[in-house]
Amino acid sequence: MRIVKENILALCLLLSIPLLNIIYQVLNDGERGARQLITAVDHQIPFVEIFVVPYLLWYAFIFLMLVYFCIYDRAIYYRTLLSFCVGMLVCYVIYFFFQTTVPRPELMGNGILTSMVKYVYGADQPFNCFPSIHVLSSYLMILGIRHSKLWTIKKDMIVSTIAYSIILSTLFVKQHVVLDVVAGVLLGSLLFKLFYYLEAETVFSFFKRMFKTKLQSSEKS
Protein backbone atom coordinates (compact mmCIF):
# COMPACT_ATOMS: atom_id res chain seq x y z
CA MET A 1 0.00 0.00 0.00
CA ARG A 2 2.85 2.41 0.83
CA ILE A 3 4.42 1.82 -2.59
CA VAL A 4 1.12 2.63 -4.30
CA LYS A 5 0.70 5.86 -2.32
CA GLU A 6 4.23 6.99 -3.12
CA ASN A 7 3.71 6.46 -6.84
CA ILE A 8 0.01 7.17 -7.30
CA LEU A 9 0.43 10.44 -9.20
CA ALA A 10 2.95 9.00 -11.62
CA LEU A 11 0.82 5.88 -12.06
CA CYS A 12 -2.13 8.08 -12.99
CA LEU A 13 -0.28 8.86 -16.22
CA LEU A 14 -1.20 5.34 -17.31
CA LEU A 15 -4.73 6.65 -17.81
CA SER A 16 -3.41 8.33 -20.94
CA ILE A 17 -3.39 4.92 -22.65
CA PRO A 18 -7.14 4.15 -22.40
CA LEU A 19 -7.91 7.78 -23.17
CA LEU A 20 -5.85 7.64 -26.36
CA ASN A 21 -7.49 4.31 -27.18
CA ILE A 22 -10.74 6.20 -27.75
CA ILE A 23 -9.19 7.54 -30.95
CA TYR A 24 -8.35 3.97 -31.97
CA GLN A 25 -12.00 2.97 -31.71
CA VAL A 26 -13.11 5.97 -33.77
CA LEU A 27 -10.67 5.13 -36.58
CA ASN A 28 -11.27 1.37 -36.54
CA ASP A 29 -13.32 1.07 -39.73
CA GLY A 30 -12.88 0.95 -43.48
CA GLU A 31 -15.02 3.93 -44.40
CA ARG A 32 -12.01 5.76 -45.84
CA GLY A 33 -10.97 2.73 -47.86
CA ALA A 34 -8.47 0.11 -46.75
CA ARG A 35 -5.44 -1.45 -48.41
CA GLN A 36 -3.90 -4.86 -47.91
CA LEU A 37 -0.15 -5.15 -47.33
CA ILE A 38 0.04 -8.92 -47.63
CA THR A 39 3.34 -10.31 -48.89
CA ALA A 40 4.42 -13.76 -50.05
CA VAL A 41 5.79 -14.38 -46.56
CA ASP A 42 2.38 -13.79 -45.02
CA HIS A 43 0.86 -16.48 -47.23
CA GLN A 44 3.32 -18.96 -45.70
CA ILE A 45 2.38 -18.09 -42.11
CA PRO A 46 -0.34 -20.44 -40.83
CA PHE A 47 -3.19 -19.57 -38.53
CA VAL A 48 -2.29 -21.03 -35.11
CA GLU A 49 -5.01 -20.42 -32.56
CA ILE A 50 -2.86 -21.21 -29.51
CA PHE A 51 -1.13 -17.88 -30.11
CA VAL A 52 -4.30 -16.11 -29.02
CA VAL A 53 -3.04 -16.71 -25.46
CA PRO A 54 0.05 -14.46 -25.70
CA TYR A 55 -1.97 -12.05 -27.85
CA LEU A 56 -4.42 -11.50 -24.98
CA LEU A 57 -1.58 -11.58 -22.44
CA TRP A 58 -0.47 -8.27 -23.97
CA TYR A 59 -2.89 -6.26 -21.83
CA ALA A 60 -1.54 -7.50 -18.51
CA PHE A 61 2.06 -7.53 -19.75
CA ILE A 62 2.14 -3.88 -20.80
CA PHE A 63 0.34 -2.72 -17.65
CA LEU A 64 2.56 -4.67 -15.26
CA MET A 65 5.77 -3.65 -17.03
CA LEU A 66 4.88 0.04 -16.87
CA VAL A 67 3.91 -0.23 -13.20
CA TYR A 68 7.21 -2.01 -12.53
CA PHE A 69 9.18 0.74 -14.29
CA CYS A 70 7.21 3.44 -12.49
CA ILE A 71 7.99 2.05 -9.05
CA TYR A 72 11.60 1.02 -9.54
CA ASP A 73 12.99 3.13 -12.42
CA ARG A 74 11.03 6.33 -12.86
CA ALA A 75 13.20 7.71 -15.67
CA ILE A 76 12.67 4.63 -17.85
CA TYR A 77 8.97 4.71 -16.97
CA TYR A 78 8.61 8.23 -18.34
CA ARG A 79 10.65 7.47 -21.44
CA THR A 80 8.80 4.25 -22.21
CA LEU A 81 5.35 5.70 -21.55
CA LEU A 82 6.11 8.78 -23.63
CA SER A 83 7.34 6.61 -26.47
CA PHE A 84 4.19 4.49 -26.25
CA CYS A 85 1.77 7.43 -26.19
CA VAL A 86 3.51 9.33 -28.97
CA GLY A 87 3.73 6.09 -30.92
CA MET A 88 -0.01 5.59 -30.58
CA LEU A 89 -0.63 9.10 -31.91
CA VAL A 90 1.69 8.48 -34.87
CA CYS A 91 -0.18 5.25 -35.59
CA TYR A 92 -3.51 7.06 -35.49
CA VAL A 93 -2.35 9.60 -38.04
CA ILE A 94 -1.25 6.76 -40.31
CA TYR A 95 -4.53 4.90 -39.78
CA PHE A 96 -6.47 8.01 -40.81
CA PHE A 97 -4.56 8.62 -44.03
CA PHE A 98 -3.41 5.08 -44.85
CA GLN A 99 -5.93 2.59 -43.51
CA THR A 100 -5.06 -1.08 -43.96
CA THR A 101 -6.86 -4.34 -43.33
CA VAL A 102 -5.97 -7.99 -42.82
CA PRO A 103 -8.21 -10.82 -44.08
CA ARG A 104 -9.19 -13.24 -41.35
CA PRO A 105 -9.66 -16.99 -41.58
CA GLU A 106 -13.04 -18.61 -41.16
CA LEU A 107 -13.23 -20.01 -37.64
CA MET A 108 -14.59 -23.52 -37.21
CA GLY A 109 -15.62 -25.18 -33.97
CA ASN A 110 -16.37 -23.92 -30.48
CA GLY A 111 -13.29 -24.91 -28.50
CA ILE A 112 -11.81 -22.67 -25.84
CA LEU A 113 -9.04 -21.32 -28.07
CA THR A 114 -11.41 -20.81 -31.00
CA SER A 115 -13.80 -18.95 -28.71
CA MET A 116 -10.94 -16.74 -27.54
CA VAL A 117 -10.04 -15.91 -31.15
CA LYS A 118 -13.71 -15.15 -31.86
CA TYR A 119 -13.66 -12.78 -28.91
CA VAL A 120 -10.60 -10.99 -30.31
CA TYR A 121 -12.15 -10.71 -33.76
CA GLY A 122 -15.42 -9.48 -32.31
CA ALA A 123 -13.80 -6.84 -30.13
CA ASP A 124 -11.40 -5.52 -32.77
CA GLN A 125 -12.33 -4.81 -36.37
CA PRO A 126 -9.78 -5.91 -39.03
CA PHE A 127 -8.45 -2.38 -39.53
CA ASN A 128 -5.85 -0.09 -37.86
CA CYS A 129 -3.13 -2.56 -38.74
CA PHE A 130 -0.08 -0.64 -40.00
CA PRO A 131 1.90 -0.15 -37.77
CA SER A 132 0.90 -2.67 -35.10
CA ILE A 133 0.39 -1.11 -31.67
CA HIS A 134 0.74 -4.56 -30.09
CA VAL A 135 4.20 -4.80 -31.64
CA LEU A 136 5.14 -1.19 -30.93
CA SER A 137 4.36 -1.45 -27.22
CA SER A 138 5.80 -4.94 -26.73
CA TYR A 139 9.07 -3.94 -28.35
CA LEU A 140 9.21 -0.82 -26.17
CA MET A 141 9.15 -3.06 -23.09
CA ILE A 142 12.21 -4.89 -24.41
CA LEU A 143 14.01 -1.61 -24.99
CA GLY A 144 12.90 -0.33 -21.61
CA ILE A 145 14.30 -3.22 -19.60
CA ARG A 146 17.53 -3.24 -21.63
CA HIS A 147 18.18 0.43 -20.88
CA SER A 148 17.05 0.25 -17.27
CA LYS A 149 19.10 0.18 -14.10
CA LEU A 150 16.97 -2.87 -13.27
CA TRP A 151 18.49 -4.89 -16.11
CA THR A 152 19.69 -8.43 -15.52
CA ILE A 153 20.10 -11.26 -18.00
CA LYS A 154 17.23 -13.15 -16.34
CA LYS A 155 14.86 -10.19 -16.55
CA ASP A 156 15.89 -9.54 -20.15
CA MET A 157 15.15 -13.14 -21.09
CA ILE A 158 11.75 -13.14 -19.39
CA VAL A 159 10.63 -9.82 -20.85
CA SER A 160 11.98 -10.62 -24.31
CA THR A 161 10.36 -14.06 -24.37
CA ILE A 162 6.94 -12.68 -23.48
CA ALA A 163 7.27 -9.67 -25.79
CA TYR A 164 8.43 -11.67 -28.79
CA SER A 165 5.70 -14.25 -28.25
CA ILE A 166 3.16 -11.41 -28.35
CA ILE A 167 4.76 -10.00 -31.51
CA LEU A 168 4.62 -13.41 -33.19
CA SER A 169 1.04 -13.88 -32.04
CA THR A 170 -0.08 -10.91 -34.10
CA LEU A 171 0.94 -12.86 -37.20
CA PHE A 172 -0.31 -16.30 -36.18
CA VAL A 173 -3.79 -15.12 -35.16
CA LYS A 174 -3.98 -13.09 -38.38
CA GLN A 175 -4.37 -9.72 -36.75
CA HIS A 176 -1.39 -8.31 -38.63
CA VAL A 177 0.97 -8.95 -41.52
CA VAL A 178 4.75 -8.84 -41.64
CA LEU A 179 4.94 -5.20 -42.73
CA ASP A 180 2.79 -4.19 -39.75
CA VAL A 181 5.29 -5.89 -37.45
CA VAL A 182 8.32 -4.31 -39.12
CA ALA A 183 6.73 -0.86 -38.94
CA GLY A 184 5.87 -1.33 -35.25
CA VAL A 185 9.44 -2.31 -34.37
CA LEU A 186 10.96 0.55 -36.37
CA LEU A 187 8.59 3.12 -34.88
CA GLY A 188 9.24 1.88 -31.35
CA SER A 189 13.01 1.97 -31.89
CA LEU A 190 12.92 5.49 -33.31
CA LEU A 191 10.77 6.97 -30.57
CA PHE A 192 12.61 5.25 -27.72
CA LYS A 193 15.95 6.50 -29.01
CA LEU A 194 14.49 9.97 -29.36
CA PHE A 195 13.22 10.12 -25.79
CA TYR A 196 16.18 8.23 -24.36
CA TYR A 197 18.95 10.35 -25.79
CA LEU A 198 17.33 13.77 -25.55
CA GLU A 199 18.48 15.75 -22.54
CA ALA A 200 16.42 14.55 -19.58
CA GLU A 201 15.92 18.10 -18.33
CA THR A 202 14.19 18.99 -21.59
CA VAL A 203 12.03 15.91 -22.01
CA PHE A 204 10.91 15.45 -18.42
CA SER A 205 10.74 18.96 -16.99
CA PHE A 206 6.95 18.75 -17.03
CA PHE A 207 6.94 15.58 -14.96
CA LYS A 208 9.56 16.94 -12.58
CA ARG A 209 7.41 19.98 -11.87
CA MET A 210 4.28 17.88 -11.42
CA PHE A 211 5.68 15.21 -9.17
CA LYS A 212 8.84 16.95 -7.91
CA THR A 213 10.69 13.80 -8.77
CA LYS A 214 14.42 13.83 -9.10
CA LEU A 215 15.23 11.77 -12.14
CA GLN A 216 18.15 9.45 -11.77
CA SER A 217 20.20 8.27 -14.69
CA SER A 218 19.14 4.75 -15.67
CA GLU A 219 22.06 3.96 -17.90
CA LYS A 220 24.00 0.90 -16.85
CA SER A 221 27.57 1.65 -15.83
PDB file of N, CA and C in Angstrom, residues 89-170:
ATOM      1  N   LEU A  89      -0.160   7.949 -31.131  1.00  0.00           N
ATOM      2  CA  LEU A  89      -0.627   9.097 -31.914  1.00  0.00           C
ATOM      3  C   LEU A  89      -0.118   9.038 -33.350  1.00  0.00           C
ATOM      4  N   VAL A  90       1.140   8.639 -33.517  1.00  0.00           N
ATOM      5  CA  VAL A  90       1.691   8.481 -34.868  1.00  0.00           C
ATOM      6  C   VAL A  90       0.904   7.417 -35.627  1.00  0.00           C
ATOM      7  N   CYS A  91       0.602   6.314 -34.960  1.00  0.00           N
ATOM      8  CA  CYS A  91      -0.181   5.250 -35.588  1.00  0.00           C
ATOM      9  C   CYS A  91      -1.551   5.759 -36.011  1.00  0.00           C
ATOM     10  N   TYR A  92      -2.178   6.559 -35.174  1.00  0.00           N
ATOM     11  CA  TYR A  92      -3.511   7.060 -35.494  1.00  0.00           C
ATOM     12  C   TYR A  92      -3.498   7.947 -36.733  1.00  0.00           C
ATOM     13  N   VAL A  93      -2.467   8.755 -36.846  1.00  0.00           N
ATOM     14  CA  VAL A  93      -2.351   9.598 -38.042  1.00  0.00           C
ATOM     15  C   VAL A  93      -2.225   8.722 -39.288  1.00  0.00           C
ATOM     16  N   ILE A  94      -1.415   7.678 -39.179  1.00  0.00           N
ATOM     17  CA  ILE A  94      -1.246   6.757 -40.311  1.00  0.00           C
ATOM     18  C   ILE A  94      -2.555   6.042 -40.614  1.00  0.00           C
ATOM     19  N   TYR A  95      -3.259   5.591 -39.571  1.00  0.00           N
ATOM     20  CA  TYR A  95      -4.531   4.902 -39.785  1.00  0.00           C
ATOM     21  C   TYR A  95      -5.532   5.796 -40.518  1.00  0.00           C
ATOM     22  N   PHE A  96      -5.512   7.080 -40.189  1.00  0.00           N
ATOM     23  CA  PHE A  96      -6.466   8.005 -40.807  1.00  0.00           C
ATOM     24  C   PHE A  96      -6.184   8.184 -42.295  1.00  0.00           C
ATOM     25  N   PHE A  97      -4.919   8.347 -42.632  1.00  0.00           N
ATOM     26  CA  PHE A  97      -4.561   8.621 -44.026  1.00  0.00           C
ATOM     27  C   PHE A  97      -4.216   7.367 -44.830  1.00  0.00           C
ATOM     28  N   PHE A  98      -3.856   6.287 -44.145  1.00  0.00           N
ATOM     29  CA  PHE A  98      -3.412   5.083 -44.849  1.00  0.00           C
ATOM     30  C   PHE A  98      -3.975   3.860 -44.121  1.00  0.00           C
ATOM     31  N   GLN A  99      -5.281   3.702 -44.197  1.00  0.00           N
ATOM     32  CA  GLN A  99      -5.932   2.588 -43.507  1.00  0.00           C
ATOM     33  C   GLN A  99      -5.625   1.266 -44.205  1.00  0.00           C
ATOM     34  N   THR A 100      -5.333   0.249 -43.407  1.00  0.00           N
ATOM     35  CA  THR A 100      -5.063  -1.079 -43.963  1.00  0.00           C
ATOM     36  C   THR A 100      -5.955  -2.108 -43.276  1.00  0.00           C
ATOM     37  N   THR A 101      -6.054  -3.263 -43.887  1.00  0.00           N
ATOM     38  CA  THR A 101      -6.864  -4.336 -43.328  1.00  0.00           C
ATOM     39  C   THR A 101      -6.163  -5.670 -43.533  1.00  0.00           C
ATOM     40  N   VAL A 102      -6.534  -6.639 -42.726  1.00  0.00           N
ATOM     41  CA  VAL A 102      -5.966  -7.986 -42.824  1.00  0.00           C
ATOM     42  C   VAL A 102      -7.117  -8.986 -42.924  1.00  0.00           C
ATOM     43  N   PRO A 103      -7.154  -9.810 -43.971  1.00  0.00           N
ATOM     44  CA  PRO A 103      -8.214 -10.822 -44.082  1.00  0.00           C
ATOM     45  C   PRO A 103      -8.074 -11.865 -42.984  1.00  0.00           C
ATOM     46  N   ARG A 104      -9.199 -12.277 -42.443  1.00  0.00           N
ATOM     47  CA  ARG A 104      -9.188 -13.238 -41.348  1.00  0.00           C
ATOM     48  C   ARG A 104      -9.698 -14.600 -41.814  1.00  0.00           C
ATOM     49  N   PRO A 105      -9.198 -15.657 -41.201  1.00  0.00           N
ATOM     50  CA  PRO A 105      -9.659 -16.993 -41.578  1.00  0.00           C
ATOM     51  C   PRO A 105     -11.057 -17.264 -41.038  1.00  0.00           C
ATOM     52  N   GLU A 106     -11.742 -18.189 -41.663  1.00  0.00           N
ATOM     53  CA  GLU A 106     -13.044 -18.613 -41.157  1.00  0.00           C
ATOM     54  C   GLU A 106     -12.813 -19.546 -39.974  1.00  0.00           C
ATOM     55  N   LEU A 107     -13.438 -19.228 -38.861  1.00  0.00           N
ATOM     56  CA  LEU A 107     -13.233 -20.007 -37.643  1.00  0.00           C
ATOM     57  C   LEU A 107     -14.249 -21.134 -37.553  1.00  0.00           C
ATOM     58  N   MET A 108     -13.746 -22.334 -37.313  1.00  0.00           N
ATOM     59  CA  MET A 108     -14.593 -23.520 -37.208  1.00  0.00           C
ATOM     60  C   MET A 108     -14.502 -24.080 -35.790  1.00  0.00           C
ATOM     61  N   GLY A 109     -15.617 -24.561 -35.281  1.00  0.00           N
ATOM     62  CA  GLY A 109     -15.618 -25.177 -33.967  1.00  0.00           C
ATOM     63  C   GLY A 109     -15.911 -24.190 -32.853  1.00  0.00           C
ATOM     64  N   ASN A 110     -16.044 -24.734 -31.643  1.00  0.00           N
ATOM     65  CA  ASN A 110     -16.372 -23.916 -30.475  1.00  0.00           C
ATOM     66  C   ASN A 110     -15.469 -24.231 -29.290  1.00  0.00           C
ATOM     67  N   GLY A 111     -14.230 -24.645 -29.577  1.00  0.00           N
ATOM     68  CA  GLY A 111     -13.290 -24.914 -28.504  1.00  0.00           C
ATOM     69  C   GLY A 111     -12.903 -23.648 -27.770  1.00  0.00           C
ATOM     70  N   ILE A 112     -12.200 -23.822 -26.657  1.00  0.00           N
ATOM     71  CA  ILE A 112     -11.813 -22.671 -25.839  1.00  0.00           C
ATOM     72  C   ILE A 112     -10.950 -21.694 -26.627  1.00  0.00           C
ATOM     73  N   LEU A 113      -9.940 -22.200 -27.320  1.00  0.00           N
ATOM     74  CA  LEU A 113      -9.044 -21.322 -28.070  1.00  0.00           C
ATOM     75  C   LEU A 113      -9.778 -20.641 -29.215  1.00  0.00           C
ATOM     76  N   THR A 114     -10.634 -21.401 -29.905  1.00  0.00           N
ATOM     77  CA  THR A 114     -11.408 -20.812 -30.999  1.00  0.00           C
ATOM     78  C   THR A 114     -12.319 -19.715 -30.473  1.00  0.00           C
ATOM     79  N   SER A 115     -12.925 -19.954 -29.321  1.00  0.00           N
ATOM     80  CA  SER A 115     -13.798 -18.946 -28.711  1.00  0.00           C
ATOM     81  C   SER A 115     -13.012 -17.698 -28.332  1.00  0.00           C
ATOM     82  N   MET A 116     -11.781 -17.887 -27.887  1.00  0.00           N
ATOM     83  CA  MET A 116     -10.937 -16.745 -27.545  1.00  0.00           C
ATOM     84  C   MET A 116     -10.603 -15.925 -28.786  1.00  0.00           C
ATOM     85  N   VAL A 117     -10.325 -16.619 -29.904  1.00  0.00           N
ATOM     86  CA  VAL A 117     -10.044 -15.907 -31.152  1.00  0.00           C
ATOM     87  C   VAL A 117     -11.293 -15.167 -31.617  1.00  0.00           C
ATOM     88  N   LYS A 118     -12.455 -15.803 -31.487  1.00  0.00           N
ATOM     89  CA  LYS A 118     -13.710 -15.146 -31.862  1.00  0.00           C
ATOM     90  C   LYS A 118     -13.925 -13.884 -31.038  1.00  0.00           C
ATOM     91  N   TYR A 119     -13.545 -13.958 -29.771  1.00  0.00           N
ATOM     92  CA  TYR A 119     -13.658 -12.778 -28.912  1.00  0.00           C
ATOM     93  C   TYR A 119     -12.771 -11.650 -29.431  1.00  0.00           C
ATOM     94  N   VAL A 120     -11.532 -11.992 -29.782  1.00  0.00           N
ATOM     95  CA  VAL A 120     -10.601 -10.988 -30.311  1.00  0.00           C
ATOM     96  C   VAL A 120     -11.151 -10.374 -31.588  1.00  0.00           C
ATOM     97  N   TYR A 121     -11.621 -11.207 -32.494  1.00  0.00           N
ATOM     98  CA  TYR A 121     -12.146 -10.714 -33.763  1.00  0.00           C
ATOM     99  C   TYR A 121     -13.394  -9.857 -33.558  1.00  0.00           C
ATOM    100  N   GLY A 122     -14.209 -10.237 -32.569  1.00  0.00           N
ATOM    101  CA  GLY A 122     -15.422  -9.480 -32.314  1.00  0.00           C
ATOM    102  C   GLY A 122     -15.160  -8.136 -31.657  1.00  0.00           C
ATOM    103  N   ALA A 123     -14.112  -8.078 -30.850  1.00  0.00           N
ATOM    104  CA  ALA A 123     -13.797  -6.844 -30.126  1.00  0.00           C
ATOM    105  C   ALA A 123     -12.976  -5.864 -30.949  1.00  0.00           C
ATOM    106  N   ASP A 124     -12.307  -6.364 -31.985  1.00  0.00           N
ATOM    107  CA  ASP A 124     -11.397  -5.522 -32.775  1.00  0.00           C
ATOM    108  C   ASP A 124     -11.648  -5.743 -34.260  1.00  0.00           C
ATOM    109  N   GLN A 125     -12.096  -4.716 -34.935  1.00  0.00           N
ATOM    110  CA  GLN A 125     -12.328  -4.811 -36.372  1.00  0.00           C
ATOM    111  C   GLN A 125     -10.998  -5.018 -37.102  1.00  0.00           C
ATOM    112  N   PRO A 126     -11.036  -5.591 -38.311  1.00  0.00           N
ATOM    113  CA  PRO A 126      -9.778  -5.905 -39.026  1.00  0.00           C
ATOM    114  C   PRO A 126      -9.146  -4.702 -39.720  1.00  0.00           C
ATOM    115  N   PHE A 127      -9.048  -3.602 -38.988  1.00  0.00           N
ATOM    116  CA  PHE A 127      -8.446  -2.384 -39.529  1.00  0.00           C
ATOM    117  C   PHE A 127      -7.408  -1.868 -38.524  1.00  0.00           C
ATOM    118  N   ASN A 128      -6.876  -0.656 -38.754  1.00  0.00           N
ATOM    119  CA  ASN A 128      -5.850  -0.088 -37.860  1.00  0.00           C
ATOM    120  C   ASN A 128      -4.692  -1.063 -37.679  1.00  0.00           C
ATOM    121  N   CYS A 129      -4.130  -1.485 -38.786  1.00  0.00           N
ATOM    122  CA  CYS A 129      -3.130  -2.559 -38.742  1.00  0.00           C
ATOM    123  C   CYS A 129      -1.688  -2.090 -38.880  1.00  0.00           C
ATOM    124  N   PHE A 130      -1.449  -1.057 -39.663  1.00  0.00           N
ATOM    125  CA  PHE A 130      -0.080  -0.639 -39.998  1.00  0.00           C
ATOM    126  C   PHE A 130       0.195   0.754 -39.453  1.00  0.00           C
ATOM    127  N   PRO A 131       1.102   0.862 -38.470  1.00  0.00           N
ATOM    128  CA  PRO A 131       1.901  -0.154 -37.775  1.00  0.00           C
ATOM    129  C   PRO A 131       1.073  -0.836 -36.678  1.00  0.00           C
ATOM    130  N   SER A 132       1.581  -1.946 -36.168  1.00  0.00           N
ATOM    131  CA  SER A 132       0.903  -2.670 -35.100  1.00  0.00           C
ATOM    132  C   SER A 132       1.226  -2.060 -33.740  1.00  0.00           C
ATOM    133  N   ILE A 133       0.182  -1.665 -33.011  1.00  0.00           N
ATOM    134  CA  ILE A 133       0.386  -1.112 -31.673  1.00  0.00           C
ATOM    135  C   ILE A 133       0.796  -2.213 -30.695  1.00  0.00           C
ATOM    136  N   HIS A 134       0.294  -3.427 -30.904  1.00  0.00           N
ATOM    137  CA  HIS A 134       0.744  -4.557 -30.087  1.00  0.00           C
ATOM    138  C   HIS A 134       2.264  -4.716 -30.191  1.00  0.00           C
ATOM    139  N   VAL A 135       2.756  -4.639 -31.408  1.00  0.00           N
ATOM    140  CA  VAL A 135       4.195  -4.803 -31.642  1.00  0.00           C
ATOM    141  C   VAL A 135       4.968  -3.607 -31.100  1.00  0.00           C
ATOM    142  N   LEU A 136       4.499  -2.414 -31.405  1.00  0.00           N
ATOM    143  CA  LEU A 136       5.140  -1.188 -30.926  1.00  0.00           C
ATOM    144  C   LEU A 136       5.353  -1.229 -29.421  1.00  0.00           C
ATOM    145  N   SER A 137       4.286  -1.487 -28.681  1.00  0.00           N
ATOM    146  CA  SER A 137       4.360  -1.446 -27.220  1.00  0.00           C
ATOM    147  C   SER A 137       5.178  -2.599 -26.648  1.00  0.00           C
ATOM    148  N   SER A 138       5.033  -3.788 -27.227  1.00  0.00           N
ATOM    149  CA  SER A 138       5.796  -4.940 -26.730  1.00  0.00           C
ATOM    150  C   SER A 138       7.290  -4.726 -26.930  1.00  0.00           C
ATOM    151  N   TYR A 139       7.659  -4.185 -28.081  1.00  0.00           N
ATOM    152  CA  TYR A 139       9.074  -3.941 -28.349  1.00  0.00           C
ATOM    153  C   TYR A 139       9.620  -2.842 -27.442  1.00  0.00           C
ATOM    154  N   LEU A 140       8.779  -1.872 -27.096  1.00  0.00           N
ATOM    155  CA  LEU A 140       9.206  -0.821 -26.170  1.00  0.00           C
ATOM    156  C   LEU A 140       9.546  -1.397 -24.797  1.00  0.00           C
ATOM    157  N   MET A 141       8.841  -2.444 -24.384  1.00  0.00           N
ATOM    158  CA  MET A 141       9.147  -3.062 -23.092  1.00  0.00           C
ATOM    159  C   MET A 141      10.522  -3.725 -23.120  1.00  0.00           C
ATOM    160  N   ILE A 142      10.876  -4.304 -24.264  1.00  0.00           N
ATOM    161  CA  ILE A 142      12.212  -4.892 -24.409  1.00  0.00           C
ATOM    162  C   ILE A 142      13.273  -3.801 -24.311  1.00  0.00           C
ATOM    163  N   LEU A 143      13.056  -2.713 -25.030  1.00  0.00           N
ATOM    164  CA  LEU A 143      14.011  -1.607 -24.995  1.00  0.00           C
ATOM    165  C   LEU A 143      14.086  -0.999 -23.599  1.00  0.00           C
ATOM    166  N   GLY A 144      12.933  -0.907 -22.940  1.00  0.00           N
ATOM    167  CA  GLY A 144      12.899  -0.330 -21.605  1.00  0.00           C
ATOM    168  C   GLY A 144      13.738  -1.113 -20.612  1.00  0.00           C
ATOM    169  N   ILE A 145      13.554  -2.420 -20.576  1.00  0.00           N
ATOM    170  CA  ILE A 145      14.303  -3.224 -19.604  1.00  0.00           C
ATOM    171  C   ILE A 145      15.787  -3.245 -19.949  1.00  0.00           C
ATOM    172  N   ARG A 146      16.122  -3.191 -21.230  1.00  0.00           N
ATOM    173  CA  ARG A 146      17.531  -3.245 -21.627  1.00  0.00           C
ATOM    174  C   ARG A 146      18.271  -1.938 -21.350  1.00  0.00           C
ATOM    175  N   HIS A 147      17.549  -0.852 -21.186  1.00  0.00           N
ATOM    176  CA  HIS A 147      18.180   0.428 -20.876  1.00  0.00           C
ATOM    177  C   HIS A 147      17.949   0.839 -19.416  1.00  0.00           C
ATOM    178  N   SER A 148      17.395  -0.065 -18.648  1.00  0.00           N
ATOM    179  CA  SER A 148      17.048   0.253 -17.268  1.00  0.00           C
ATOM    180  C   SER A 148      18.149  -0.143 -16.292  1.00  0.00           C
ATOM    181  N   LYS A 149      18.185   0.555 -15.178  1.00  0.00           N
ATOM    182  CA  LYS A 149      19.102   0.179 -14.105  1.00  0.00           C
ATOM    183  C   LYS A 149      18.682  -1.141 -13.467  1.00  0.00           C
ATOM    184  N   LEU A 150      17.484  -1.612 -13.800  1.00  0.00           N
ATOM    185  CA  LEU A 150      16.966  -2.871 -13.271  1.00  0.00           C
ATOM    186  C   LEU A 150      17.432  -4.075 -14.074  1.00  0.00           C
ATOM    187  N   TRP A 151      18.146  -3.819 -15.169  1.00  0.00           N
ATOM    188  CA  TRP A 151      18.486  -4.891 -16.110  1.00  0.00           C
ATOM    189  C   TRP A 151      19.305  -6.008 -15.480  1.00  0.00           C
ATOM    190  N   THR A 152      18.888  -7.229 -15.773  1.00  0.00           N
ATOM    191  CA  THR A 152      19.691  -8.426 -15.519  1.00  0.00           C
ATOM    192  C   THR A 152      19.429  -9.360 -16.697  1.00  0.00           C
ATOM    193  N   ILE A 153      20.298 -10.312 -16.901  1.00  0.00           N
ATOM    194  CA  ILE A 153      20.101 -11.258 -17.998  1.00  0.00           C
ATOM    195  C   ILE A 153      18.777 -12.001 -17.830  1.00  0.00           C
ATOM    196  N   LYS A 154      18.469 -12.404 -16.600  1.00  0.00           N
ATOM    197  CA  LYS A 154      17.232 -13.148 -16.343  1.00  0.00           C
ATOM    198  C   LYS A 154      16.007 -12.317 -16.695  1.00  0.00           C
ATOM    199  N   LYS A 155      15.995 -11.054 -16.257  1.00  0.00           N
ATOM    200  CA  LYS A 155      14.858 -10.186 -16.553  1.00  0.00           C
ATOM    201  C   LYS A 155      14.741  -9.934 -18.047  1.00  0.00           C
ATOM    202  N   ASP A 156      15.878  -9.747 -18.700  1.00  0.00           N
ATOM    203  CA  ASP A 156      15.894  -9.536 -20.147  1.00  0.00           C
ATOM    204  C   ASP A 156      15.279 -10.736 -20.860  1.00  0.00           C
ATOM    205  N   MET A 157      15.654 -11.928 -20.454  1.00  0.00           N
ATOM    206  CA  MET A 157      15.145 -13.138 -21.094  1.00  0.00           C
ATOM    207  C   MET A 157      13.641 -13.292 -20.889  1.00  0.00           C
ATOM    208  N   ILE A 158      13.178 -13.008 -19.681  1.00  0.00           N
ATOM    209  CA  ILE A 158      11.749 -13.141 -19.387  1.00  0.00           C
ATOM    210  C   ILE A 158      10.935 -12.138 -20.191  1.00  0.00           C
ATOM    211  N   VAL A 159      11.353 -10.873 -20.134  1.00  0.00           N
ATOM    212  CA  VAL A 159      10.625  -9.825 -20.849  1.00  0.00           C
ATOM    213  C   VAL A 159      10.667 -10.061 -22.351  1.00  0.00           C
ATOM    214  N   SER A 160      11.836 -10.401 -22.874  1.00  0.00           N
ATOM    215  CA  SER A 160      11.977 -10.620 -24.314  1.00  0.00           C
ATOM    216  C   SER A 160      11.150 -11.811 -24.785  1.00  0.00           C
ATOM    217  N   THR A 161      11.132 -12.879 -23.990  1.00  0.00           N
ATOM    218  CA  THR A 161      10.356 -14.063 -24.366  1.00  0.00           C
ATOM    219  C   THR A 161       8.871 -13.743 -24.464  1.00  0.00           C
ATOM    220  N   ILE A 162       8.364 -13.043 -23.463  1.00  0.00           N
ATOM    221  CA  ILE A 162       6.945 -12.679 -23.480  1.00  0.00           C
ATOM    222  C   ILE A 162       6.653 -11.710 -24.618  1.00  0.00           C
ATOM    223  N   ALA A 163       7.499 -10.689 -24.756  1.00  0.00           N
ATOM    224  CA  ALA A 163       7.267  -9.672 -25.786  1.00  0.00           C
ATOM    225  C   ALA A 163       7.322 -10.261 -27.189  1.00  0.00           C
ATOM    226  N   TYR A 164       8.317 -11.084 -27.455  1.00  0.00           N
ATOM    227  CA  TYR A 164       8.432 -11.669 -28.795  1.00  0.00           C
ATOM    228  C   TYR A 164       7.309 -12.663 -29.072  1.00  0.00           C
ATOM    229  N   SER A 165       6.829 -13.347 -28.043  1.00  0.00           N
ATOM    230  CA  SER A 165       5.695 -14.250 -28.254  1.00  0.00           C
ATOM    231  C   SER A 165       4.443 -13.457 -28.608  1.00  0.00           C
ATOM    232  N   ILE A 166       4.291 -12.281 -28.014  1.00  0.00           N
ATOM    233  CA  ILE A 166       3.164 -11.407 -28.353  1.00  0.00           C
ATOM    234  C   ILE A 166       3.307 -10.898 -29.782  1.00  0.00           C
ATOM    235  N   ILE A 167       4.516 -10.487 -30.144  1.00  0.00           N
ATOM    236  CA  ILE A 167       4.759 -10.000 -31.505  1.00  0.00           C
ATOM    237  C   ILE A 167       4.445 -11.083 -32.528  1.00  0.00           C
ATOM    238  N   LEU A 168       4.913 -12.300 -32.284  1.00  0.00           N
ATOM    239  CA  LEU A 168       4.624 -13.409 -33.195  1.00  0.00           C
ATOM    240  C   LEU A 168       3.134 -13.722 -33.234  1.00  0.00           C
ATOM    241  N   SER A 169       2.468 -13.570 -32.098  1.00  0.00           N
ATOM    242  CA  SER A 169       1.040 -13.885 -32.036  1.00  0.00           C
ATOM    243  C   SER A 169       0.219 -13.015 -32.978  1.00  0.00           C
ATOM    244  N   THR A 170       0.667 -11.786 -33.201  1.00  0.00           N
ATOM    245  CA  THR A 170      -0.082 -10.905 -34.100  1.00  0.00           C
ATOM    246  C   THR A 170      -0.128 -11.470 -35.514  1.00  0.00           C
TER     247      THR A 170
END
